[in-house]
PDB file of C-alpha atoms in Angstrom:
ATOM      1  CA  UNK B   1     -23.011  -2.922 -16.297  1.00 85.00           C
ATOM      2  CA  UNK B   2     -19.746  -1.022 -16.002  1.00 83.00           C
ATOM      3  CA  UNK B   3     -16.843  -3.029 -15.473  1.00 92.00           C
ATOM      4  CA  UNK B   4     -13.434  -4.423 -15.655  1.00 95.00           C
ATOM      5  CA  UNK B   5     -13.017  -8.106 -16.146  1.00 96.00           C
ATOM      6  CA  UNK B   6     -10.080 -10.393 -15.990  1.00 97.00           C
ATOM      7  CA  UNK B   7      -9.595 -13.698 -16.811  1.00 97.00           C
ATOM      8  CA  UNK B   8      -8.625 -15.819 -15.852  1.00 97.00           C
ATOM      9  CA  UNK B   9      -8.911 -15.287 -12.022  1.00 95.00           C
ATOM     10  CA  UNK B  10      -6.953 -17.833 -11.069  1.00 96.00           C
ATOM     11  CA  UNK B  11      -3.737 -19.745 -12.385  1.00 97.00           C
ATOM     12  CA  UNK B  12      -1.132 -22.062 -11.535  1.00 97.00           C
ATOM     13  CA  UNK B  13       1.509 -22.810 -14.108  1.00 96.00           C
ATOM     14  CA  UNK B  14       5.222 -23.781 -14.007  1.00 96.00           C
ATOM     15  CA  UNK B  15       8.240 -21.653 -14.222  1.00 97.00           C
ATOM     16  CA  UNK B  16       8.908 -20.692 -17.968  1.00 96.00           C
ATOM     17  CA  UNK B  17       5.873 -21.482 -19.545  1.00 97.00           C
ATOM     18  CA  UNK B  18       4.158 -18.033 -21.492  1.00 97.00           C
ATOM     19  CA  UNK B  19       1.027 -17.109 -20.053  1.00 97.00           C
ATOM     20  CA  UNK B  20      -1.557 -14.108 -20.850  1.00 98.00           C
ATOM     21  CA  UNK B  21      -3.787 -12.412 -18.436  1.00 98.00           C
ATOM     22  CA  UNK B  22      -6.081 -10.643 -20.167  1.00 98.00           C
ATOM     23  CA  UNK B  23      -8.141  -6.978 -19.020  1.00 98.00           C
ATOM     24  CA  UNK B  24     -11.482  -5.638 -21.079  1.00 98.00           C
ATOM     25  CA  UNK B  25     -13.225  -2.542 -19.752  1.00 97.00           C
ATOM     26  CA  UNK B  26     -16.657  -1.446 -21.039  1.00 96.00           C
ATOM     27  CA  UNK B  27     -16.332   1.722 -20.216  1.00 94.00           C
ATOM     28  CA  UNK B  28     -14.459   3.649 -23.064  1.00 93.00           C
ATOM     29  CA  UNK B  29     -11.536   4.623 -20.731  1.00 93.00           C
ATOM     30  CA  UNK B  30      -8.425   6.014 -21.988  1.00 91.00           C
ATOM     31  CA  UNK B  31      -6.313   4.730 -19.139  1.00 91.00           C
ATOM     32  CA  UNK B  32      -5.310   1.162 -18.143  1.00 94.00           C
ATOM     33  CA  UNK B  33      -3.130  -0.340 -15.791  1.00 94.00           C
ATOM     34  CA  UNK B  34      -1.575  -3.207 -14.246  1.00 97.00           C
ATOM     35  CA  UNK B  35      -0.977  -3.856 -10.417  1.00 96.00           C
ATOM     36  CA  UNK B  36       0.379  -6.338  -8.353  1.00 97.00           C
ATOM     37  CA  UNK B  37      -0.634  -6.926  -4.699  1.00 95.00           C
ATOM     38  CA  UNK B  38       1.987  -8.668  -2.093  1.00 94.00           C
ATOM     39  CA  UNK B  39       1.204  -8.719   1.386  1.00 89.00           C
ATOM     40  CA  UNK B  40       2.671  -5.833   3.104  1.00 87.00           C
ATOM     41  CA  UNK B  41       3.857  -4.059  -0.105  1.00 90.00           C
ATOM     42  CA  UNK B  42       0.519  -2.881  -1.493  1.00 90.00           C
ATOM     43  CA  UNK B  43      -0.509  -2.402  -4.604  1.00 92.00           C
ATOM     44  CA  UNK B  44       2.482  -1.492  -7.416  1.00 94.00           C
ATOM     45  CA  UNK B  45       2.121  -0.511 -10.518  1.00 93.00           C
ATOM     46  CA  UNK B  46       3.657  -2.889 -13.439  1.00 96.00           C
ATOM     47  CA  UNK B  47       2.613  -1.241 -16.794  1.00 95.00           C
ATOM     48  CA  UNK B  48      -0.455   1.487 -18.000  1.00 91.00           C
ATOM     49  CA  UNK B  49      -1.450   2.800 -20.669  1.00 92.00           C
ATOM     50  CA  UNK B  50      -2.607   6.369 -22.236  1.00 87.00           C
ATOM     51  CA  UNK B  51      -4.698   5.424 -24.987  1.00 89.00           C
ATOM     52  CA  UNK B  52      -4.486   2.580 -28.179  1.00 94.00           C
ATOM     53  CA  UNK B  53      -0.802   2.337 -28.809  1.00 95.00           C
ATOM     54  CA  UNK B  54       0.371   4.367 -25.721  1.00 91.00           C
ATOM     55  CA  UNK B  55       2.057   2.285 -23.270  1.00 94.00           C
ATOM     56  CA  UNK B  56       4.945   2.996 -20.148  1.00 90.00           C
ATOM     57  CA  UNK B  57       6.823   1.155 -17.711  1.00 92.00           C
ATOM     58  CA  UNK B  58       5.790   1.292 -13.998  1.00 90.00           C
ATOM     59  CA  UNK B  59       7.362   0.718 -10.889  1.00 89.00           C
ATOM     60  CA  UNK B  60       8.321  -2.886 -11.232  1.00 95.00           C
ATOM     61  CA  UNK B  61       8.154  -4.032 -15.231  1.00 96.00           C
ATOM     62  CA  UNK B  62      10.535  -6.579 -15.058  1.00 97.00           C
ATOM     63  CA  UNK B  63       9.321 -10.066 -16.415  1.00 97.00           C
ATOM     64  CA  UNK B  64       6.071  -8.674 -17.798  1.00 98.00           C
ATOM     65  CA  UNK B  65       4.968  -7.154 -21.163  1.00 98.00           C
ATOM     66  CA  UNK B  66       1.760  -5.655 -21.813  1.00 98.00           C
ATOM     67  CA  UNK B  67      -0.120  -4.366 -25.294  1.00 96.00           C
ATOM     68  CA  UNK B  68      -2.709  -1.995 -26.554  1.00 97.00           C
ATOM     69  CA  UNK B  69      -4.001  -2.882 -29.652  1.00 97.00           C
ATOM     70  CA  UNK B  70      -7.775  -2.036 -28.613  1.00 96.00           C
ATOM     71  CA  UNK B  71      -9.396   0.708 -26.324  1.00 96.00           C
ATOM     72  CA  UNK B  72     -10.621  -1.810 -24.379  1.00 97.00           C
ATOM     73  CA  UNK B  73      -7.867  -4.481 -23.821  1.00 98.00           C
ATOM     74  CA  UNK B  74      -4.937  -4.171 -22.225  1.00 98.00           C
ATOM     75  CA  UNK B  75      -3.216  -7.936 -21.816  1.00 98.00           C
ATOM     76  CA  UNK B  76      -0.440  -8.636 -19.408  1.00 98.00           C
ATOM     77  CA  UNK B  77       2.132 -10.781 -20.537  1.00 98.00           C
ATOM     78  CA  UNK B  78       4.800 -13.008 -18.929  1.00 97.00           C
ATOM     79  CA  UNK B  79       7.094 -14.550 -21.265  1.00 96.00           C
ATOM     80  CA  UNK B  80       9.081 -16.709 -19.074  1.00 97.00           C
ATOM     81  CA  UNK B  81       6.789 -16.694 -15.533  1.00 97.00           C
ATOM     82  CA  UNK B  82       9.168 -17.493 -12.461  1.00 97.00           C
ATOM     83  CA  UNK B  83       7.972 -18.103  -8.519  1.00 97.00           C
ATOM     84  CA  UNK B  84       8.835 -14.417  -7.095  1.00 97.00           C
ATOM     85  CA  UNK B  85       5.702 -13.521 -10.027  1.00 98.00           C
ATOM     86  CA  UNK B  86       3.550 -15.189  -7.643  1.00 98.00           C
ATOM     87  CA  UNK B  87       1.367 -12.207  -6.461  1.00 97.00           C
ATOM     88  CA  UNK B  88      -2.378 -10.851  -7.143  1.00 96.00           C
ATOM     89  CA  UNK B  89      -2.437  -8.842 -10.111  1.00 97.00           C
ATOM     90  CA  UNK B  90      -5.281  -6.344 -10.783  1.00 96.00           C
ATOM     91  CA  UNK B  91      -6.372  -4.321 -13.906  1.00 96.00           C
ATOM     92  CA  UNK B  92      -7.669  -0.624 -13.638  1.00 94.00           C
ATOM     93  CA  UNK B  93      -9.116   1.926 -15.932  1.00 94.00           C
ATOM     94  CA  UNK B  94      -9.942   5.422 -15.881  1.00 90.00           C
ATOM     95  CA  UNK B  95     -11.090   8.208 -18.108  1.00 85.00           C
ATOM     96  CA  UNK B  96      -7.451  10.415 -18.377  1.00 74.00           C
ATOM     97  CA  UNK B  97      -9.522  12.987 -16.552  1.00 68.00           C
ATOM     98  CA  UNK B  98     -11.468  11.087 -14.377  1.00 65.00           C
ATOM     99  CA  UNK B  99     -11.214  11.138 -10.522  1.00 67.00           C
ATOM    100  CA  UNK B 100     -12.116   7.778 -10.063  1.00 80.00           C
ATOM    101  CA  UNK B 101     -10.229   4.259 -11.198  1.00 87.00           C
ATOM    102  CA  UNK B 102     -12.295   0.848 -11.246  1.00 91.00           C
ATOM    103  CA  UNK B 103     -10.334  -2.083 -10.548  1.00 92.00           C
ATOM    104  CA  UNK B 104     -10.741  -5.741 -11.712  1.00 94.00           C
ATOM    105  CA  UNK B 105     -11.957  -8.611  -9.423  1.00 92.00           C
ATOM    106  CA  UNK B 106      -7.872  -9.736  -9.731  1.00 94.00           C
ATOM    107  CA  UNK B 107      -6.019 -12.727 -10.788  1.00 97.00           C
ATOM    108  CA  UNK B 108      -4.300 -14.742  -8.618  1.00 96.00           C
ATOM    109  CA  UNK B 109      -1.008 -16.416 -10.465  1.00 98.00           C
ATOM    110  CA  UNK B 110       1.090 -19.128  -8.970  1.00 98.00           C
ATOM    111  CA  UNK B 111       4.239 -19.848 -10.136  1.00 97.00           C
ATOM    112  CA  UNK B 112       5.340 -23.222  -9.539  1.00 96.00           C
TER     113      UNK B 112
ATOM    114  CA  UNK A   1       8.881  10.686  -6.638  1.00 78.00           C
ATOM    115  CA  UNK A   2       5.764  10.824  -4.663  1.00 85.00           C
ATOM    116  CA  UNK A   3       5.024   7.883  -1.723  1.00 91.00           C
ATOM    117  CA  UNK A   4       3.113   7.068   0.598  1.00 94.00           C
ATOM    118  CA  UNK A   5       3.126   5.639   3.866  1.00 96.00           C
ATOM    119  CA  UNK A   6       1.015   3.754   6.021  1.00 97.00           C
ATOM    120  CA  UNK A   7       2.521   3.600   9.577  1.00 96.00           C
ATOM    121  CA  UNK A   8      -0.096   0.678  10.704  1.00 95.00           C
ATOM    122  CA  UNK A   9      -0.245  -2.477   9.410  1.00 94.00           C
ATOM    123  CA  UNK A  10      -2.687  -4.310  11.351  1.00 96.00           C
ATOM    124  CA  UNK A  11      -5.671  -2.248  13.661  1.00 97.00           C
ATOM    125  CA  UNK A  12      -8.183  -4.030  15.412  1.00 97.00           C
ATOM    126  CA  UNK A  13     -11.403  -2.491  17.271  1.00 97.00           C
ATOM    127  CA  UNK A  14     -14.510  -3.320  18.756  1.00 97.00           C
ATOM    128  CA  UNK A  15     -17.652  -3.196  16.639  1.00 97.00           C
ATOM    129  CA  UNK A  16     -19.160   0.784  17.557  1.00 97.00           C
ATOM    130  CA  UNK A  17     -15.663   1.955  18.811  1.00 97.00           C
ATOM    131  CA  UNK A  18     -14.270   5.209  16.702  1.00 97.00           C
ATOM    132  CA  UNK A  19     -11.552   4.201  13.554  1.00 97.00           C
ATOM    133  CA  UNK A  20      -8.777   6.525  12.345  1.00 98.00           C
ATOM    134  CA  UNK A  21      -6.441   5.243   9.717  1.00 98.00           C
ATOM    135  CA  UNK A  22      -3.501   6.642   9.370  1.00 98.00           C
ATOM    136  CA  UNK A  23      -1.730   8.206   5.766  1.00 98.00           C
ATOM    137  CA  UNK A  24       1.354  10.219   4.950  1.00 97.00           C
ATOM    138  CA  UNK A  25       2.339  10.818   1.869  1.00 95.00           C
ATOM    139  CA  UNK A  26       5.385  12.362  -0.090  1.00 92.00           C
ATOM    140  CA  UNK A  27       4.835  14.791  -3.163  1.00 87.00           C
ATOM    141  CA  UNK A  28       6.213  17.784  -4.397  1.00 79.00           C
ATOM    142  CA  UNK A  29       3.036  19.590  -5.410  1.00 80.00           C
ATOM    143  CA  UNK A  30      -1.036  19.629  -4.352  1.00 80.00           C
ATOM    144  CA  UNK A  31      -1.100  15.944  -4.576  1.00 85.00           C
ATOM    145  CA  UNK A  32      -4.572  13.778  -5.012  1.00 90.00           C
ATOM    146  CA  UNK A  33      -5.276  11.825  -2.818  1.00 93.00           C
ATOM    147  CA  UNK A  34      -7.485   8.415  -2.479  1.00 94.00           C
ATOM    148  CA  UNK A  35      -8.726   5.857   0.299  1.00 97.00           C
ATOM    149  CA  UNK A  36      -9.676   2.180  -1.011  1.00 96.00           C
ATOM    150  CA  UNK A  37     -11.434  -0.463   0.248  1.00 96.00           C
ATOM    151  CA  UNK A  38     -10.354  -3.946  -0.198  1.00 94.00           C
ATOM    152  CA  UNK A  39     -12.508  -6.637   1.346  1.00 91.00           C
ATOM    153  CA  UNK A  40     -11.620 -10.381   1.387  1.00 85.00           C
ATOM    154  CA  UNK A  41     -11.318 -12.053  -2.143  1.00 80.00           C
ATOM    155  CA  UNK A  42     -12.366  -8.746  -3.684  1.00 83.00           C
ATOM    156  CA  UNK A  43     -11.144  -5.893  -5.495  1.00 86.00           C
ATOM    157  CA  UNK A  44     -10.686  -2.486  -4.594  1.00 91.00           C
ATOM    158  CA  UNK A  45     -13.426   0.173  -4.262  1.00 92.00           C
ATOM    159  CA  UNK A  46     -13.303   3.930  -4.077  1.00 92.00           C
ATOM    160  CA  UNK A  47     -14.071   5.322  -0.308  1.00 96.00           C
ATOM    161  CA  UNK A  48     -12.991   8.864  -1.110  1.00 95.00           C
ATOM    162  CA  UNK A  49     -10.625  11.049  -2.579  1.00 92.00           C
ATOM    163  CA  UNK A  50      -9.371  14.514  -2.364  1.00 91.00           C
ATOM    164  CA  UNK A  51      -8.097  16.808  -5.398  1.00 85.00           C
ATOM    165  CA  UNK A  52      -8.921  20.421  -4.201  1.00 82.00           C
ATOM    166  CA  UNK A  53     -11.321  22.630  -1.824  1.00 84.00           C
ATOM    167  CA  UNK A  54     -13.024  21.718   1.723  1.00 87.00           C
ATOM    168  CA  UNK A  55     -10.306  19.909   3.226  1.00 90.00           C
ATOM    169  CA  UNK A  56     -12.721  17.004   5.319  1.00 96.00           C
ATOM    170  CA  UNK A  57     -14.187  14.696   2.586  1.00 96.00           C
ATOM    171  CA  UNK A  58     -16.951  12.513   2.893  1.00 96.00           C
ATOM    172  CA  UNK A  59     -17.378   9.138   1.170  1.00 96.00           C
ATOM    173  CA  UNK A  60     -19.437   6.240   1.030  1.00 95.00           C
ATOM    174  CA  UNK A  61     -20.039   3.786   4.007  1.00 94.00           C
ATOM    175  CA  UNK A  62     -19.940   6.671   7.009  1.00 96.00           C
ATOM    176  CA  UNK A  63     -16.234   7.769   6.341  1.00 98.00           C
ATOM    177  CA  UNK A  64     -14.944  10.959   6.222  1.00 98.00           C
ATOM    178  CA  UNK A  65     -11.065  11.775   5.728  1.00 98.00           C
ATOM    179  CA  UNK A  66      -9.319  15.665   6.501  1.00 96.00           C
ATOM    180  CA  UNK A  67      -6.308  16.231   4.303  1.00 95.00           C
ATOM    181  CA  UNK A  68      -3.609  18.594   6.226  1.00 94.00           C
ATOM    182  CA  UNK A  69      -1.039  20.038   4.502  1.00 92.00           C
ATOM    183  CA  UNK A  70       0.999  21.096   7.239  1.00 92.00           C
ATOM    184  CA  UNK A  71       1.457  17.289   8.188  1.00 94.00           C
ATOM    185  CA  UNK A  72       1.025  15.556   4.520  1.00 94.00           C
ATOM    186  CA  UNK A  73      -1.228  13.058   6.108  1.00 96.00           C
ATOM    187  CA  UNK A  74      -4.835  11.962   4.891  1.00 97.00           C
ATOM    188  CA  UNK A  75      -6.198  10.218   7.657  1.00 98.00           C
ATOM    189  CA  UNK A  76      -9.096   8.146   7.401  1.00 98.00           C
ATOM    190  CA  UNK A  77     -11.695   8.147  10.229  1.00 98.00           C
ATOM    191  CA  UNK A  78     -15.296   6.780  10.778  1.00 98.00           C
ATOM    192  CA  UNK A  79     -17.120   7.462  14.062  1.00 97.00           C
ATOM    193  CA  UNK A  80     -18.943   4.322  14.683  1.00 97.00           C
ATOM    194  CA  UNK A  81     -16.887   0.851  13.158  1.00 97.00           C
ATOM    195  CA  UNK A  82     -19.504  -1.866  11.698  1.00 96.00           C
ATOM    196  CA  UNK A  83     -18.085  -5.706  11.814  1.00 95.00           C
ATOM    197  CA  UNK A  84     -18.887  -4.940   8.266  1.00 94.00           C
ATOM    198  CA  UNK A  85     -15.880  -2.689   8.525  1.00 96.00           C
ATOM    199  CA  UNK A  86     -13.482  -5.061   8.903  1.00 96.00           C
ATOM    200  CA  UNK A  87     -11.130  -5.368   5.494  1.00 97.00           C
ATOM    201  CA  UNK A  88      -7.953  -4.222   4.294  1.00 96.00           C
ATOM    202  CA  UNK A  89      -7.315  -0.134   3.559  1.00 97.00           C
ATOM    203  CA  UNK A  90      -5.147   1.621   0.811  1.00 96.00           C
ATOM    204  CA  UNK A  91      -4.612   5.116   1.241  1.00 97.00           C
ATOM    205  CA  UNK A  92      -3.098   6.119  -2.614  1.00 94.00           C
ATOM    206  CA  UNK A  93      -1.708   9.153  -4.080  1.00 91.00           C
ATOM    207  CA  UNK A  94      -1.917  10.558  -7.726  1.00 86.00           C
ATOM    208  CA  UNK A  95       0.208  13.028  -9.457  1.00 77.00           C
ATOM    209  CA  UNK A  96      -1.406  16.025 -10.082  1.00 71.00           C
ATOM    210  CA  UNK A  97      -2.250  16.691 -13.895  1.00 67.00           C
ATOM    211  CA  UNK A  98      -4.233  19.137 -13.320  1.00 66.00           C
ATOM    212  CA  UNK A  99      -7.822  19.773 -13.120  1.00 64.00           C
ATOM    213  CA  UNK A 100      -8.791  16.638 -11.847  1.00 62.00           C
ATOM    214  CA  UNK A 101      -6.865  15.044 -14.018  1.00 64.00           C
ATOM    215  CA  UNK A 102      -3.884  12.730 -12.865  1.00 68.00           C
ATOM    216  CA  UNK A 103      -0.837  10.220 -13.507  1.00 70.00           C
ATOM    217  CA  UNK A 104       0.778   7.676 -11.562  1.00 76.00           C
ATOM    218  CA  UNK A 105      -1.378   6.415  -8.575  1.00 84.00           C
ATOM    219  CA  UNK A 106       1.011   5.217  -6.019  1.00 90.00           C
ATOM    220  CA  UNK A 107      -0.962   3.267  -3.469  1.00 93.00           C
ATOM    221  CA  UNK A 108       0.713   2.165   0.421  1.00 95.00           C
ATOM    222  CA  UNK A 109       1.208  -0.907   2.122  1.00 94.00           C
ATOM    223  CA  UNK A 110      -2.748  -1.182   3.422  1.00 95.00           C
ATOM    224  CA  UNK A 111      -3.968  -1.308   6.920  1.00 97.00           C
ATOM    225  CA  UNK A 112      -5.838  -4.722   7.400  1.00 96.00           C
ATOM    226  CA  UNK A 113      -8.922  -3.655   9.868  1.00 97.00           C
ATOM    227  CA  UNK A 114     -10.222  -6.393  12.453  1.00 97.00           C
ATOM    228  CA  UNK A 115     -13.426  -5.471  14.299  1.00 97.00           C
ATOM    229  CA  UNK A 116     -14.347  -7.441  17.139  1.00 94.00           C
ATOM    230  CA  UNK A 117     -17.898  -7.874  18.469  1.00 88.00           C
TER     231      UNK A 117
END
């Protein structure tokens, strides 16, 4: 079956403690990305990816760090979490050409 | 920089009533554009999308969506609302890369649906 999983899909940790969230598609997409979801904000974009090797800032990068080592991983990072990283954070992917991006069941992170 | 807006953040209507969702966006070119689906605890899902052509899309579930130009909205509509319905909607934008091909995907600030019985 096609899809993106994320693990884990839910975490509570303390401020300042390093954490990984890790992304794996099946499908042989080029294109990854991270989102976060806050209520009344949307989705926004934290990090993607081109292709192995090939990442770029989104709209809100601060505190996280991502990686692209594999086609099919893309990890998000926080090296120091703090509280206003509490949010909903989804993985994508997409073929570069491809209409259509399939999202990840999400993560919800708490930052205590 | 390309954005988009959702005027509505909360709609509610009864089950077999008519639904229009509202979308505005802000780009500089032909822009793509997107509806999601978001239903409790889940992820998103594809309704539709719009890079070029027939300007009324269809999608899955009964919706439809008419991108005008003239007004840079993308409104999503369905004739007949299910309580199945009820969820929270992302109208998105994507840069245009041409072909159907594109970058960023800039999503708004989701209308959460109700439907009552």
């Amino acid at each position: 079956e096609a899809q993106v999983t994320q693990n884990p899909r839910y975490l509570i940790t303390v401020t300042g403690k390093k954490l990984t969230v890790t992304c794996s598609q099946n499908m042989n997409h080029e294109y990854m990305s991270w989102y976060r979801q806050d209520p009344g904000l949307g989705l926004r974009q934290i990090y993607y990816s081109m292709n192995v090797e090939v990442t770029d800032k989104g709209d809100v990068p601060e505190g996280y760090k991502v990686s692209r080592k594999e086609k099919r991983n893309f990890p998000l990072i926080l090296e120091s979490p703090s509280p206003n990283q509490t949010s909903l954070y989804f993985c994508a992917s997409r073929q570069t050409g491809g209409s259509e991006q399939f999202f990840g069941p999400g993560t919800r992170l708490t930052v205590l | 920089a390309q954005s988009v807006t959702q005027p509505d953040i909360h709609i509610t209507v009864s089950e077999g009533a008519s639904l229009e969702l509202r979308c505005n966006y802000s780009y500089g070119a032909t822009p793509y554009l997107f509806w999601y689906v978001q239903s409790p605890g889940q992820g998103l899902q594809l309704l539709l999308k719009y890079f070029s052509g027939d300007t009324l899309v269809q999608g899955i579930k009964g919706f439809e969506a008419e991108f005008k130009r003239s007004q840079s909205s993308f409104n999503l509509r369905k004739p007949s609302v299910h309580w199945s319905d009820a969820a929270e909607y992302f109208c998105a934008v994507g840069a245009n890369a041409g072909g159907t091909s594109y970058g960023k995907l800039t999503f708004g600030q989701g209308t959460i649906l109700t439907v009552h019985p």
